[in-house]
Amino acid sequence: MYELLIDATLNLLQGKYLLPLLAGVVAGVIGGALPGVTITMTIIVVLPFTFALDPLQGLAAMTGVYVGGSAGGLVSATLLGIPGTPSSVATTFDGHPMAQSGQAGRALWLGIWASCLGGLIAGIFLIAATAPLARFAVEFGPWEYFSLFILALSVVAGLVGDSLLKGLIAGVLGLVVTVLGADPMLGVPRLSFGIDFIEGGIPFLPVLIGIFAFTQIVGDVGRSGAVHANSAVTGATSGLSVSRMATLWEVVSRPFVLAWSSLVGVVIGVLPAVGGSAANMLAWDQARKFSRHPDRFGKGAPEGIIASESANNANVGGSLVTIMAFGIPGDAVTAVMLGALTIHGIQSGPLFISQNTDLAYGLFAAYLLAHPLMVIVLALMARPMLKVVSVPKPVLFPIVLMLAAIGAYALSNTMDGVYILACFGIVGYLMQRLGFPLAPFILGVILGDSIEANLVRSITTDPDLWKFVTRPISGSLLALAVISVAFAIWQRRRRSTAAEPGSGSADF
Amino acid sequence: MVRRDVWSAAASLVLAAVLYAATLRIEGNPLVAIGPDFYPRVLVVLLAVLALCLLGSSLAGPRRRAGRALDRHAAGHESGLARGATSRRDRLRVIGVFGIFVAYAIALPWVGFRLANFAFLAGMRILLGPVEGMRGWLGVVLFALLGTTLAWFVFEQYLSVLLPRGRLSGF
């Protein structure tokens, strides 16, 4: 394993791989720093540029975006008090107060070092755990795969959004999207309703692009004043100069906060579709609970910055484990990476590492190398980036939509992708207005074909439906799915009861 | 909120019914035990059941202030939309964004990327505004021209991603 990793790292140091990785980190840092532009949008924008690259170059670029984006959010979070991405919300709690007290450099560098170290800690987990998990998953039969995907969907439906029912409906709607068009087993046409661009089935990438690009942009457009919100610097840039070694020591001398927050990030990252936004909040909250001085949190506590930033970068490593070991995307960004792999003709899943060893270890190496690159980029760009984050949204949003359209077109060099993108942009917006969470929908679209294929395979092999329950792994996974739904119901009941004592039934 | 959930549930039921009817027209295959209609039918039945549960819970359960507040928070956190904070102008702007994009998607194969994209960038920039004075309008034209030229150059010339040519314009 170590020889493969060393070889992959040396390979990645070549210009043809290092350049896309660096470009990805820069794009990710800028995208992450821009309030209103998520890491998902940034990777959607970068995606069409990767079509002309070879798979490892493309993956290196996207890994760079992922790592850079997770850290980039801390720039605007600390200096402007505005989280650049949802995964840096908790960084604003302590980063901005610290910056406002004249220690902007210290706030920034605590975050940069915490991001780097948290990500590298997750890298250890990524490299050590992925192959064994993948080997374990290779033993899966169609029953186990079916149950695993059902577990993923039920976890997401339960964790995201306020209504479990709506989460489940959103998940089922995502699955319904995958049955439109040709049957994945026999290619029999079905449910296309005479619409040409549906007849071959609906590819998930334009759906993903349409939903995420449009809902974020239209969300801002529809909110009074958000499009023209002035993100002027509030004077929190004094004190940008700081001893970087001193801040590194500050982070390293808090090993428990660093390690625990990184672990939280990794675990959240492994859970499908939960993402960095939950990781940074949970880690910050945990750090405050464990602290001997919880009252200092929210006022510029260094532990708050360390917890949030180490968790959101460790989350990246966790997400990569899930996609590489099981082929299940940990969040929207890895869903786009999954799409990119598919475009290059590479099947992700448990066999990915064994069938594409060079690519898999190249991805590990890209992930590891992206972190020191991220430190260098942020060291050079932190001050100039303040100009970048004030790009007006009326200029930025049309560019993002244009690149999304080009990306959707370039997938198949036909207009089908663009039509799908437009349709699902509208669908995603309507779903959101009606209170339906998008994460289960997206996961349903991604996993739908695999769920059907494994269901049909398992019943064709053995029509006894009890096999799903009696096979130990499959049964355990389905039991976990039931437990996760029950837990979600219990959580909501507890929340409703706590909000209104004496109230009766749960709202789910 | 109750009315919204009722409408959502009703729409889901209608969708399930339409899809179920469509599954009855799927041709089966005598060579396989499970045909292409099996899984879609399972899904639409599941969708109908969940929609009925949503309908039932929204009609029967009391609407609580805490529940509404949590929904607003969850929706706001997830999407950035603040329910109830949209003016008529903002709603028109939202419709405008979708309208311009759909027009762009329709126009692309007919007039080609370079013309359609110029109009798209200009249209979106004007819609999102503000555009004031001659300088503002000149800025719109330059923005659309530069954006389209750069995109065409980078994608077609450098990345070899062939962008649509117009059937009418040939351009």
CSV table of C-alpha atoms in Angstrom, one decimal, chain A residues 43 52 61 64 158 194 204 302 314 359 440:
chain,number,residue,atom,x,y,z
A,43,ILE,CA,-17.1,21.9,-8.9
A,52,ALA,CA,-10.6,17.2,-22.2
A,61,ALA,CA,-8.7,19.1,-10.3
A,64,GLY,CA,-8.3,20.3,-5.4
A,158,GLY,CA,-34.2,11.1,8.2
A,194,GLY,CA,-43.1,10.3,-26.1
A,204,PHE,CA,-28.1,12.1,-13.1
A,302,PRO,CA,-9.3,29.7,19.1
A,314,ALA,CA,-11.9,16.1,7.5
A,359,LEU,CA,-6.3,6.0,-10.3
A,440,PRO,CA,-32.7,12.5,-0.6
